[in-house]
mmCIF file of C-alpha atoms in Angstrom:
data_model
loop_
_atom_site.group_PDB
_atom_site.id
_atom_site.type_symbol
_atom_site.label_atom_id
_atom_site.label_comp_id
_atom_site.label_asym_id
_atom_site.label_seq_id
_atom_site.Cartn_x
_atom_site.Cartn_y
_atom_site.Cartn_z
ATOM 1 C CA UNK E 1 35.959 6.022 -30.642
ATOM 2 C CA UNK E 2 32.281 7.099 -31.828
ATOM 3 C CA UNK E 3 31.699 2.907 -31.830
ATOM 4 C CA UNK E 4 33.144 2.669 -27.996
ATOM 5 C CA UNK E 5 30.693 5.589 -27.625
ATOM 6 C CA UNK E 6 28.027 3.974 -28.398
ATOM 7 C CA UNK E 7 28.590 0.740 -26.443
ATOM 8 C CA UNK E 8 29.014 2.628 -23.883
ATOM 9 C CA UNK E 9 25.424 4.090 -23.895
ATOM 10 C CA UNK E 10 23.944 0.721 -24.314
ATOM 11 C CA UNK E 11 23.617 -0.238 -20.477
ATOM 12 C CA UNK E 12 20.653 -1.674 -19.068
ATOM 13 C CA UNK E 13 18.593 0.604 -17.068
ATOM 14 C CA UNK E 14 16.985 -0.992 -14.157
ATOM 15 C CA UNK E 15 13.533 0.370 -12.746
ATOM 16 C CA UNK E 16 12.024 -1.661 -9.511
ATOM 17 C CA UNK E 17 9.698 -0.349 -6.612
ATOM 18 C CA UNK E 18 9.110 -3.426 -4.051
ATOM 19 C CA UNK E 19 6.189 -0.902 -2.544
ATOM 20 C CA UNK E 20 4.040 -1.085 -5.951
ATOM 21 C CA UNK E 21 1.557 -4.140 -4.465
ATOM 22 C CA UNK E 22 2.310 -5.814 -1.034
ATOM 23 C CA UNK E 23 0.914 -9.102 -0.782
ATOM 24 C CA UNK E 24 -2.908 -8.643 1.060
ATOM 25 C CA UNK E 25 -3.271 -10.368 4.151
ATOM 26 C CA UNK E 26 -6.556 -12.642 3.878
ATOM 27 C CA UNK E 27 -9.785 -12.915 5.301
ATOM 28 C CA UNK E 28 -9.848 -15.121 8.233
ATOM 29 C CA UNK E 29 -13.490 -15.816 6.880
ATOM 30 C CA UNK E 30 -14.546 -15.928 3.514
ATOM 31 C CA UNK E 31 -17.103 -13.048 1.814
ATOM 32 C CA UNK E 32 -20.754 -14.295 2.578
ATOM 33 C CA UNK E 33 -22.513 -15.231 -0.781
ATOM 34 C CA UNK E 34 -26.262 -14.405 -1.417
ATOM 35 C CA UNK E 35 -28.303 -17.105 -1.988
ATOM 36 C CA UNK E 36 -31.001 -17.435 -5.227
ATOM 37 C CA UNK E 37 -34.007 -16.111 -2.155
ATOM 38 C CA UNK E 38 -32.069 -12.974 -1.021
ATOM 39 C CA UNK E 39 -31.436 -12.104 -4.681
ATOM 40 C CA UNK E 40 -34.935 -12.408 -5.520
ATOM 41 C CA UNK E 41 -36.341 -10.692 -2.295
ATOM 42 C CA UNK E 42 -33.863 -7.690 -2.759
ATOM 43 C CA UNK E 43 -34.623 -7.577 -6.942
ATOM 44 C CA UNK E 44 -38.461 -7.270 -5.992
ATOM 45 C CA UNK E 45 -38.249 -4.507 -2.961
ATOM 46 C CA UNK E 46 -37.071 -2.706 -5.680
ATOM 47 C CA UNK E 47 -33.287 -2.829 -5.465
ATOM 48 C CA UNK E 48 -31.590 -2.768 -9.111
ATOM 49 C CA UNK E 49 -29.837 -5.652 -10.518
ATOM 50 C CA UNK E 50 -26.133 -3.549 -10.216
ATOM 51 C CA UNK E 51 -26.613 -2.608 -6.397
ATOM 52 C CA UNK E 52 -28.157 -6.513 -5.456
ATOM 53 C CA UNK E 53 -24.827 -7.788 -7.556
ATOM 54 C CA UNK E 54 -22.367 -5.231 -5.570
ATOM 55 C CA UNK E 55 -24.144 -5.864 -2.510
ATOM 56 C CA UNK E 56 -23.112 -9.386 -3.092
ATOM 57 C CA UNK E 57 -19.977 -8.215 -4.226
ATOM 58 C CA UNK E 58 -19.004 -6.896 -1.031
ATOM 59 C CA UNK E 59 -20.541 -9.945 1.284
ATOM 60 C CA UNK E 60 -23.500 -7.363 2.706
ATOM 61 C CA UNK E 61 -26.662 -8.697 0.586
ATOM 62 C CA UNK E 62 -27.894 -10.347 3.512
ATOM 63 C CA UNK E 63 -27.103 -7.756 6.158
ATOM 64 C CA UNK E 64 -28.792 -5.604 3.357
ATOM 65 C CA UNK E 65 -31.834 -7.552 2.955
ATOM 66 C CA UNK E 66 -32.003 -7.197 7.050
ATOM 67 C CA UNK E 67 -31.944 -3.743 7.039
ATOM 68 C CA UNK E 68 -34.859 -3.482 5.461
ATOM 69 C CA UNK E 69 -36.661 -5.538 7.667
ATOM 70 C CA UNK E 70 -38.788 -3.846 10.596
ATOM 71 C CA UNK E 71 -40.171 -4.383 13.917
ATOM 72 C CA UNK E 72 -43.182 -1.880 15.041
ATOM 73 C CA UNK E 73 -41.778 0.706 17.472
ATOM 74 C CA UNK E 74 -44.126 3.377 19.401
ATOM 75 C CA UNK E 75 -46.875 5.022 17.696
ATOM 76 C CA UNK E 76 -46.442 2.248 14.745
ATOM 77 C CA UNK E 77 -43.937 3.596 13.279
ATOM 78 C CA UNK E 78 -40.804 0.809 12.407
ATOM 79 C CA UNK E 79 -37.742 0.641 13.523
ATOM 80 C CA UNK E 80 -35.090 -0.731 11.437
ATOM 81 C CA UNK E 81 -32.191 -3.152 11.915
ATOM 82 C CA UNK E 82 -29.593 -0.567 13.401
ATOM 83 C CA UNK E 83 -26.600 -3.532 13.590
ATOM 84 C CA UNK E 84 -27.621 -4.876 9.622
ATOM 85 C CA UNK E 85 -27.685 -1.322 8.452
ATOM 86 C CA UNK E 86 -24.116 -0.333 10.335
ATOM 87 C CA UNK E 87 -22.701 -4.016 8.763
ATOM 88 C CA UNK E 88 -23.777 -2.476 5.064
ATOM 89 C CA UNK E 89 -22.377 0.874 5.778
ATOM 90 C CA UNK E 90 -18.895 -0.881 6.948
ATOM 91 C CA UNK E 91 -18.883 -3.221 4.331
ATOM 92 C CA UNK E 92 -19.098 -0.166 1.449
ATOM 93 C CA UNK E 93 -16.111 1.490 3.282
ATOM 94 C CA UNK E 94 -14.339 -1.302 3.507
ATOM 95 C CA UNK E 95 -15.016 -2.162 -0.605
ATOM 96 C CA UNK E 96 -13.942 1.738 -1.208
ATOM 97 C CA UNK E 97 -10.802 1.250 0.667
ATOM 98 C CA UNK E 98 -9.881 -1.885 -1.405
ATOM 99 C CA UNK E 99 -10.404 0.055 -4.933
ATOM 100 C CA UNK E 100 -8.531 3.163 -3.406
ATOM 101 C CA UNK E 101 -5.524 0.448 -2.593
ATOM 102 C CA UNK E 102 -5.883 -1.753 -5.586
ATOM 103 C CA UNK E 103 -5.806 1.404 -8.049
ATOM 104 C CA UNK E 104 -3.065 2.693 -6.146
ATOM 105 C CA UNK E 105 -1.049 -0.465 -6.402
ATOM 106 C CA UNK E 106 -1.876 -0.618 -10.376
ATOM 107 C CA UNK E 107 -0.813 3.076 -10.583
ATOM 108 C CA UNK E 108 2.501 2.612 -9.328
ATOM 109 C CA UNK E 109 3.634 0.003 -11.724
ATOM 110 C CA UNK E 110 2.030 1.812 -14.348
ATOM 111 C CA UNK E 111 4.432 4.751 -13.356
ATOM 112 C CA UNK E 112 7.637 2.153 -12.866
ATOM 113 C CA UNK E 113 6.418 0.801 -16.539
ATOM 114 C CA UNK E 114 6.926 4.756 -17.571
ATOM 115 C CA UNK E 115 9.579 5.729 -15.703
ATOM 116 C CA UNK E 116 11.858 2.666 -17.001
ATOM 117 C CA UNK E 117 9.964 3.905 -20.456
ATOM 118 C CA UNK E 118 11.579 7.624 -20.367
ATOM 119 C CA UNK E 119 14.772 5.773 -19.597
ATOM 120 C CA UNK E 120 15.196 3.711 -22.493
ATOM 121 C CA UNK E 121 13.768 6.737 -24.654
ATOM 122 C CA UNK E 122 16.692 9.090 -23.880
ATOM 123 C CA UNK E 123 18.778 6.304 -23.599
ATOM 124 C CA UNK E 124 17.802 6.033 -27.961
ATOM 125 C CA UNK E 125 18.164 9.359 -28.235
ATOM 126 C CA UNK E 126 21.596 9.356 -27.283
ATOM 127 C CA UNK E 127 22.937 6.423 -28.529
ATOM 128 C CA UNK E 128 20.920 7.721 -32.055
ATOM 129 C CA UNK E 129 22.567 10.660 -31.988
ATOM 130 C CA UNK E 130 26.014 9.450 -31.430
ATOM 131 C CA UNK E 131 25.595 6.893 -33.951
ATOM 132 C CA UNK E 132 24.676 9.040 -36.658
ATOM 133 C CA UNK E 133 28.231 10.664 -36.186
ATOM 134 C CA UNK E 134 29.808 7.515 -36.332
ATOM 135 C CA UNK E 135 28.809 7.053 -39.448
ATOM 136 C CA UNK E 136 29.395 10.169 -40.900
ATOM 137 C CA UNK E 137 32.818 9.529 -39.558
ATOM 138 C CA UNK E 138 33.036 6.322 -41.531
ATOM 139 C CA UNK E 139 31.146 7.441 -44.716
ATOM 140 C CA UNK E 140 33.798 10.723 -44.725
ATOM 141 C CA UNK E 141 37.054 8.508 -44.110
ATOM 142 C CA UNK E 142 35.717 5.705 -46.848
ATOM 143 C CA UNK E 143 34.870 9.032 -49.418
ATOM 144 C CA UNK E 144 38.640 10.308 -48.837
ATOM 145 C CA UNK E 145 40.201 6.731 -49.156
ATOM 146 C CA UNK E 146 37.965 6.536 -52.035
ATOM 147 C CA UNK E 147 39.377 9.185 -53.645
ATOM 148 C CA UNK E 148 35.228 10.157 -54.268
ATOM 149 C CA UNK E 149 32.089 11.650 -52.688
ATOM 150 C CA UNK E 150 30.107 8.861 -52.821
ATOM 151 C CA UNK E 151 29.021 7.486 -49.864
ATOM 152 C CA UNK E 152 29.016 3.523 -49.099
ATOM 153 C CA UNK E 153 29.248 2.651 -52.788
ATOM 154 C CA UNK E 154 30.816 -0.848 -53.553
ATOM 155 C CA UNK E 155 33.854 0.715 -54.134
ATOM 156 C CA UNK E 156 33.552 2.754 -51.039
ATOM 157 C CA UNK E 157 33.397 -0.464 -49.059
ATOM 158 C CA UNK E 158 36.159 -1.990 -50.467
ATOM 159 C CA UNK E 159 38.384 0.804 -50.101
ATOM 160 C CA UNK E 160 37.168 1.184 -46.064
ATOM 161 C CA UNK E 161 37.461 -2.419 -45.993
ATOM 162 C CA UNK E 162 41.124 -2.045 -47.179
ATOM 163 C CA UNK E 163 42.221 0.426 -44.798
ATOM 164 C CA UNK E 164 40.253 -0.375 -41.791
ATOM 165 C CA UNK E 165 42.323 -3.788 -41.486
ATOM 166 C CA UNK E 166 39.050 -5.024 -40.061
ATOM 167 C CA UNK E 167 37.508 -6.004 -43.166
ATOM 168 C CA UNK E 168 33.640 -5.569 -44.105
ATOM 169 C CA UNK E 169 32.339 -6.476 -40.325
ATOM 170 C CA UNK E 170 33.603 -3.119 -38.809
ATOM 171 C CA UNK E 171 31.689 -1.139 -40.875
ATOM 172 C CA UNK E 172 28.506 -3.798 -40.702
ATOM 173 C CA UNK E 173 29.275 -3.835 -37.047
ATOM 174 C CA UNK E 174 28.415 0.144 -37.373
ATOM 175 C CA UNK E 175 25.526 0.224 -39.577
ATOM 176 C CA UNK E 176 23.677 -2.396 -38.045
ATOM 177 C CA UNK E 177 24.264 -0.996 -34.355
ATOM 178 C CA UNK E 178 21.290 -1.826 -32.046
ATOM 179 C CA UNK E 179 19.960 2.022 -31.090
ATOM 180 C CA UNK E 180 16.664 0.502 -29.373
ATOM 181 C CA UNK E 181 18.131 -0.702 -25.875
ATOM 182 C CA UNK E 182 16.594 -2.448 -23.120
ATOM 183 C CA UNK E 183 15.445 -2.494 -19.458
ATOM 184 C CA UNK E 184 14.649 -4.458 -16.349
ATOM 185 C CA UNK E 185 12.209 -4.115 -14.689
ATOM 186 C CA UNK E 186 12.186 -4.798 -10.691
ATOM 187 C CA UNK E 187 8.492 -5.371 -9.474
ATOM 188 C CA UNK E 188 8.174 -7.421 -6.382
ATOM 189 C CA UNK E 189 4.297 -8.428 -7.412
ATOM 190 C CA UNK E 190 2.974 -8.662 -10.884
ATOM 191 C CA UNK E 191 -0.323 -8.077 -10.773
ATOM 192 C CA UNK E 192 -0.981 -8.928 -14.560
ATOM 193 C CA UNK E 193 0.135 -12.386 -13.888
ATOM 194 C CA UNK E 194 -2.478 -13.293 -11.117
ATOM 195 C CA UNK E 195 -4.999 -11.834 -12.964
ATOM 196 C CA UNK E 196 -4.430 -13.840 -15.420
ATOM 197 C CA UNK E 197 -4.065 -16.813 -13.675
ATOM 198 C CA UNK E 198 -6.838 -16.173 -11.732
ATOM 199 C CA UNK E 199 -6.101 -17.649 -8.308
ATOM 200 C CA UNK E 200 -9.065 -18.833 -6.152
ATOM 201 C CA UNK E 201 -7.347 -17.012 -3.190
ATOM 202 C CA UNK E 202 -5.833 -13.979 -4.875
ATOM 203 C CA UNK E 203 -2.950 -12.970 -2.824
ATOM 204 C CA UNK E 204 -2.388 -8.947 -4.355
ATOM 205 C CA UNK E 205 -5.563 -8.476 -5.311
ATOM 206 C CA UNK E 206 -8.243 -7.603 -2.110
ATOM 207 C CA UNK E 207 -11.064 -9.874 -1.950
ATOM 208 C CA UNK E 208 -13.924 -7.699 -2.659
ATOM 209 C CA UNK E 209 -12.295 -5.846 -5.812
ATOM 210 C CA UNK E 210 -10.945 -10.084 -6.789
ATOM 211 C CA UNK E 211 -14.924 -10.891 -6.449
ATOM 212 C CA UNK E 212 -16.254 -7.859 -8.622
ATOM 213 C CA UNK E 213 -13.565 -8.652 -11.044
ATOM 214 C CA UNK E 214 -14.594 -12.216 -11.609
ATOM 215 C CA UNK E 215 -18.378 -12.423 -11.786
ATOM 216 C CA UNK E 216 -21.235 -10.710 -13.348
ATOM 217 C CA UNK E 217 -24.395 -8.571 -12.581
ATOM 218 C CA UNK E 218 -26.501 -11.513 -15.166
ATOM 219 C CA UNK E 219 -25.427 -14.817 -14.444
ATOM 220 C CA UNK E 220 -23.958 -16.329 -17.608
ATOM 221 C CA UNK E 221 -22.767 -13.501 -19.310
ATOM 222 C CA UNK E 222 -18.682 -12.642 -19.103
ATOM 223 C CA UNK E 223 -17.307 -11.213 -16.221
ATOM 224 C CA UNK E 224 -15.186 -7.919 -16.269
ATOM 225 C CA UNK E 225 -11.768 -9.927 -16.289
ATOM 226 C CA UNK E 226 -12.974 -12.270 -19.144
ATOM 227 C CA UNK E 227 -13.878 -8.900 -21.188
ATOM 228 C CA UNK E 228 -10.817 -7.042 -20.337
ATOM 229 C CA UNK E 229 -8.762 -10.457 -21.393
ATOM 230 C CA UNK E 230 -10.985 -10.643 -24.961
ATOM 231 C CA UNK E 231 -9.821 -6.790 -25.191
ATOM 232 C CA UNK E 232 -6.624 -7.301 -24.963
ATOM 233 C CA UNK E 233 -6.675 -10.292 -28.321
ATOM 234 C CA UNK E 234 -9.192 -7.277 -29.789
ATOM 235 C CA UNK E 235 -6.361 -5.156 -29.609
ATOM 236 C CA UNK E 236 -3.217 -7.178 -30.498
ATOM 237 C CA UNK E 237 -1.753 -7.267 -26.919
ATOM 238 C CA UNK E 238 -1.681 -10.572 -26.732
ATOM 239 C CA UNK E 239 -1.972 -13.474 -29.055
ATOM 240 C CA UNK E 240 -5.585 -14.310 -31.051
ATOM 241 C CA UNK E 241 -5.419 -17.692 -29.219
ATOM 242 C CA UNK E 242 -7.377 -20.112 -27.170
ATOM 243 C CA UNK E 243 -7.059 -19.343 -23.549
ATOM 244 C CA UNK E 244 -4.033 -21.239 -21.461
ATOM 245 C CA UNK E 245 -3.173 -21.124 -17.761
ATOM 246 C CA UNK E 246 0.142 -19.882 -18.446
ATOM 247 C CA UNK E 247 0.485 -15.821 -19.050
ATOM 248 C CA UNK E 248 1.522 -14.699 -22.304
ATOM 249 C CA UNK E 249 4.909 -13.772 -22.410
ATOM 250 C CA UNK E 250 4.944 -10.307 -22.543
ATOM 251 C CA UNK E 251 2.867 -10.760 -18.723
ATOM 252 C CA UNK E 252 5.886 -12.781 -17.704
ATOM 253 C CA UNK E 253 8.500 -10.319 -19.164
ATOM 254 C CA UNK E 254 10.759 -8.798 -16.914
ATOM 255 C CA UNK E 255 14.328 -8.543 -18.285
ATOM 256 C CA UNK E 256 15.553 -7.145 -21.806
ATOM 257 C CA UNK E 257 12.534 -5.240 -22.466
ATOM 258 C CA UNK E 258 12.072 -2.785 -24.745
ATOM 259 C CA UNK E 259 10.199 0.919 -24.694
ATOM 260 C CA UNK E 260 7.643 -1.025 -27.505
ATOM 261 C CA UNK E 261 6.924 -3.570 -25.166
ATOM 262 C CA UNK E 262 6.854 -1.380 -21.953
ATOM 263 C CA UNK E 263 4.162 0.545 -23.943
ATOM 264 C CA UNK E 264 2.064 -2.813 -24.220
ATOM 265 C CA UNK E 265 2.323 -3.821 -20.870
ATOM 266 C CA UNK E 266 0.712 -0.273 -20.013
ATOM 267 C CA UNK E 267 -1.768 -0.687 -21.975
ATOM 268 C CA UNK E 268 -2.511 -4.482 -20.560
ATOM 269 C CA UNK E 269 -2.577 -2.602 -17.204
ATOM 270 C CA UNK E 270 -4.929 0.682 -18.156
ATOM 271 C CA UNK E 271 -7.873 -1.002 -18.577
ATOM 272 C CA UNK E 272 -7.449 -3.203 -15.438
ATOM 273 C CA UNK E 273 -7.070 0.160 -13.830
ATOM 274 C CA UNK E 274 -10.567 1.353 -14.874
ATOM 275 C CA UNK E 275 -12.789 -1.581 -14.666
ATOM 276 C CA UNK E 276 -11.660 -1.481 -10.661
ATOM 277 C CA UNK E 277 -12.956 2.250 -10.484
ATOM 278 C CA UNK E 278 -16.186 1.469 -11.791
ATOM 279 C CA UNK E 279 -16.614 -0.889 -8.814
ATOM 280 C CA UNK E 280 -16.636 2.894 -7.022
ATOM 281 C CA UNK E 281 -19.441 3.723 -9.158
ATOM 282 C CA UNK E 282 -21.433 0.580 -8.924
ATOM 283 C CA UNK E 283 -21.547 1.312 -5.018
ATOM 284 C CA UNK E 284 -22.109 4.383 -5.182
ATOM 285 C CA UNK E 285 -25.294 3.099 -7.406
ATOM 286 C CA UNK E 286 -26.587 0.777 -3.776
ATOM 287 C CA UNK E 287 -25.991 3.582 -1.725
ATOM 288 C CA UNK E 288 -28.168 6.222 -4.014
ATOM 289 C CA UNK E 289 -30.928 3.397 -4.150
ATOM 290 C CA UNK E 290 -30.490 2.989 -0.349
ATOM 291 C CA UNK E 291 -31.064 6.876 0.046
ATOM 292 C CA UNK E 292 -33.964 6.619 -2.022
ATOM 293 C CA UNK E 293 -35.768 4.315 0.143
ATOM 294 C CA UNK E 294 -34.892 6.189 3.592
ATOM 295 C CA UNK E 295 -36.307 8.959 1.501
ATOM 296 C CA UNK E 296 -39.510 7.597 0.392
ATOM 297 C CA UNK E 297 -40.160 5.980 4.039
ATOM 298 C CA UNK E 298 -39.493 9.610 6.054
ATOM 299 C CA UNK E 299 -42.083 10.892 3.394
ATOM 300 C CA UNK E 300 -44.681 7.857 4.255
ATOM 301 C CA UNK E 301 -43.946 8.802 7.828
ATOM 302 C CA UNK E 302 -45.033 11.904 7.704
ATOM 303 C CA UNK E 303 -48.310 11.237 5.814
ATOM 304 C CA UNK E 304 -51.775 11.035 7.992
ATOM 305 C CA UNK E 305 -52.237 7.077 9.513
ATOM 306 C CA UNK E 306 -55.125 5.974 7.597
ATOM 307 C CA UNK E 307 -53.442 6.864 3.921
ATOM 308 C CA UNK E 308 -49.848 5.569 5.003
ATOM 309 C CA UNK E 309 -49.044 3.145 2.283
ATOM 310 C CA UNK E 310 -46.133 -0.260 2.734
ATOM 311 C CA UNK E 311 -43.121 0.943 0.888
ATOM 312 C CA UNK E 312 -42.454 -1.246 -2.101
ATOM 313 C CA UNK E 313 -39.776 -3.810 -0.280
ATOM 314 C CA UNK E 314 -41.495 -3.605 2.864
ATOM 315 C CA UNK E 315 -44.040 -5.416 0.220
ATOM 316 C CA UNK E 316 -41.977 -7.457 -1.363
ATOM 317 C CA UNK E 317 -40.242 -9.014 2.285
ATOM 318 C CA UNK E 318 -41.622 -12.429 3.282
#
């Protein structure tokens, strides 16, 4: 009965959430890239490498690069490019909304990953707990047929073996229960597995965030998804070997897994989850350095005409 028990505890839990990443619908054109010039130009009116990178990022260098330019209005003072300076403003909303989605995608099959987790958990718990008395019941019945207290001694065994009409395999069958059971889990989209794969077209991952993810403020050093990849062989994750097209297969794992695994897969996902924030930050670094330069030109406005001094990328324009 305490065996039946058990069994009976040892169904699979299922965990799925089709909402967790929808498929995003793409660009009907692609991003703008800067060119080597607009780079340059933006690097020497004093932009930092980070904000001329995410400004590339999100397709606005050159709309950037126009905004800074000027035409004379009245009484000499300039006039900036009011359509370049709304595109950069759009295009920084639009980059925030794609983190805000993308994290919230990654964050819900983080929480399926822990929610299955939980399950399996107390699923152990009670199938540990009921096996324990199972084989106390055993141990006591083979001590009494024994005619001694010891418990599973040879001649323990044989006597249980004896009785039981089963032979040795219904006690093995007892002692070597499985108590860690498994899960499915149900995800529509598995974000790990593009990432991986690293589509030229991602199709769950939004353009902007796909971008940030896959290049690098220097040229030739890694890009965030290479790093996050070499931290997952730093930490055991995945296997200390050369890199393949095909996922590992706890990326590909969906059925039978267990709360050990689950935990891994979390952990492949966590640091996804935080390299996509600090795209946040990273814009939030263009539009500080954008503030700084409205800032500096209202104060060369207001200075007398004969000591009003070029601002350092109206210098550097060509």
């Amino acid at each position: 009965m305490a065996l039946s028990a058990c069994a009976s505890q040892r169904s699979s839990v299922v965990v799925g959430d089709a909402v967790c990443a929808s498929p995003v619908p793409p660009r009907r054109l692609p991003l703008p890239l800067a060119t080597p010039v607009q780079r340059e130009t933006l690097l020497r009116a004093g932009f930092s490498p980070e904000a001329v990178h995410i400004a590339d990022v999100i397709g606005a260098a050159g709309s950037l690069l126009a905004s800074r330019t000027t035409n004379e209005g009245a009484n000499g003072q300039p006039v900036f490019n009011s359509f370049a300076n709304n595109h950069v403003a759009l295009s920084l909303d639009r980059g925030i909304l794609e983190v805000q989605g993308t994290e919230a995608s990654l964050s819900c099959q983080a929480s399926r990953i822990a929610e299955l987790q939980a399950e399996l958990l107390q699923q152990q718990a009670v199938i540990s707990n009921r096996y324990h008395f199972a084989r106390l019941a055993v141990t006591a019945g083979a001590a009494i047929a024994g005619g001694t207290a010891g418990l599973l001694s040879s001649s323990t065994i044989a006597n249980v073996t004896t009785i039981s009409g089963g032979g040795l395999e219904g006690l093995l069958t007892i002692l070597q229960l499985d108590i860690n059971p498994s899960g499915h889990l149900r995800l529509q989209q598995n974000m790990l597995e593009e990432f991986w794969r690293a589509p030229e077209i991602p199709a769950l991952f939004p353009q902007r965030v796909w971008r940030y993810l896959n290049t690098s403020v220097n040229p030739g050093e890694p890009t965030p998804r290479e790093n996050i990849i070499e931290s997952w062989r730093r930490d055991q994750l995945i296997p200390d070997a050369p890199f393949t097209p095909e996922p590992p297969p706890l990326i590909l794992k969906r059925d039978a897994i267990k709360s050990d695994e689950l935990e891994s897969i979390r952990l492949l996902i966590e640091p996804v989850q935080v390299r996509v924030g600090l795209m946040a930050r990273s814009m939030g670094r263009l539009v500080e350095e954008l503030l700084e330069q409205s800032e500096a030109t209202a104060l060369n406005r207001q200075a007398p005409p004969g000591r009003r001094r070029p601002a350092a990328w109206a210098q550097a324009l060509p």
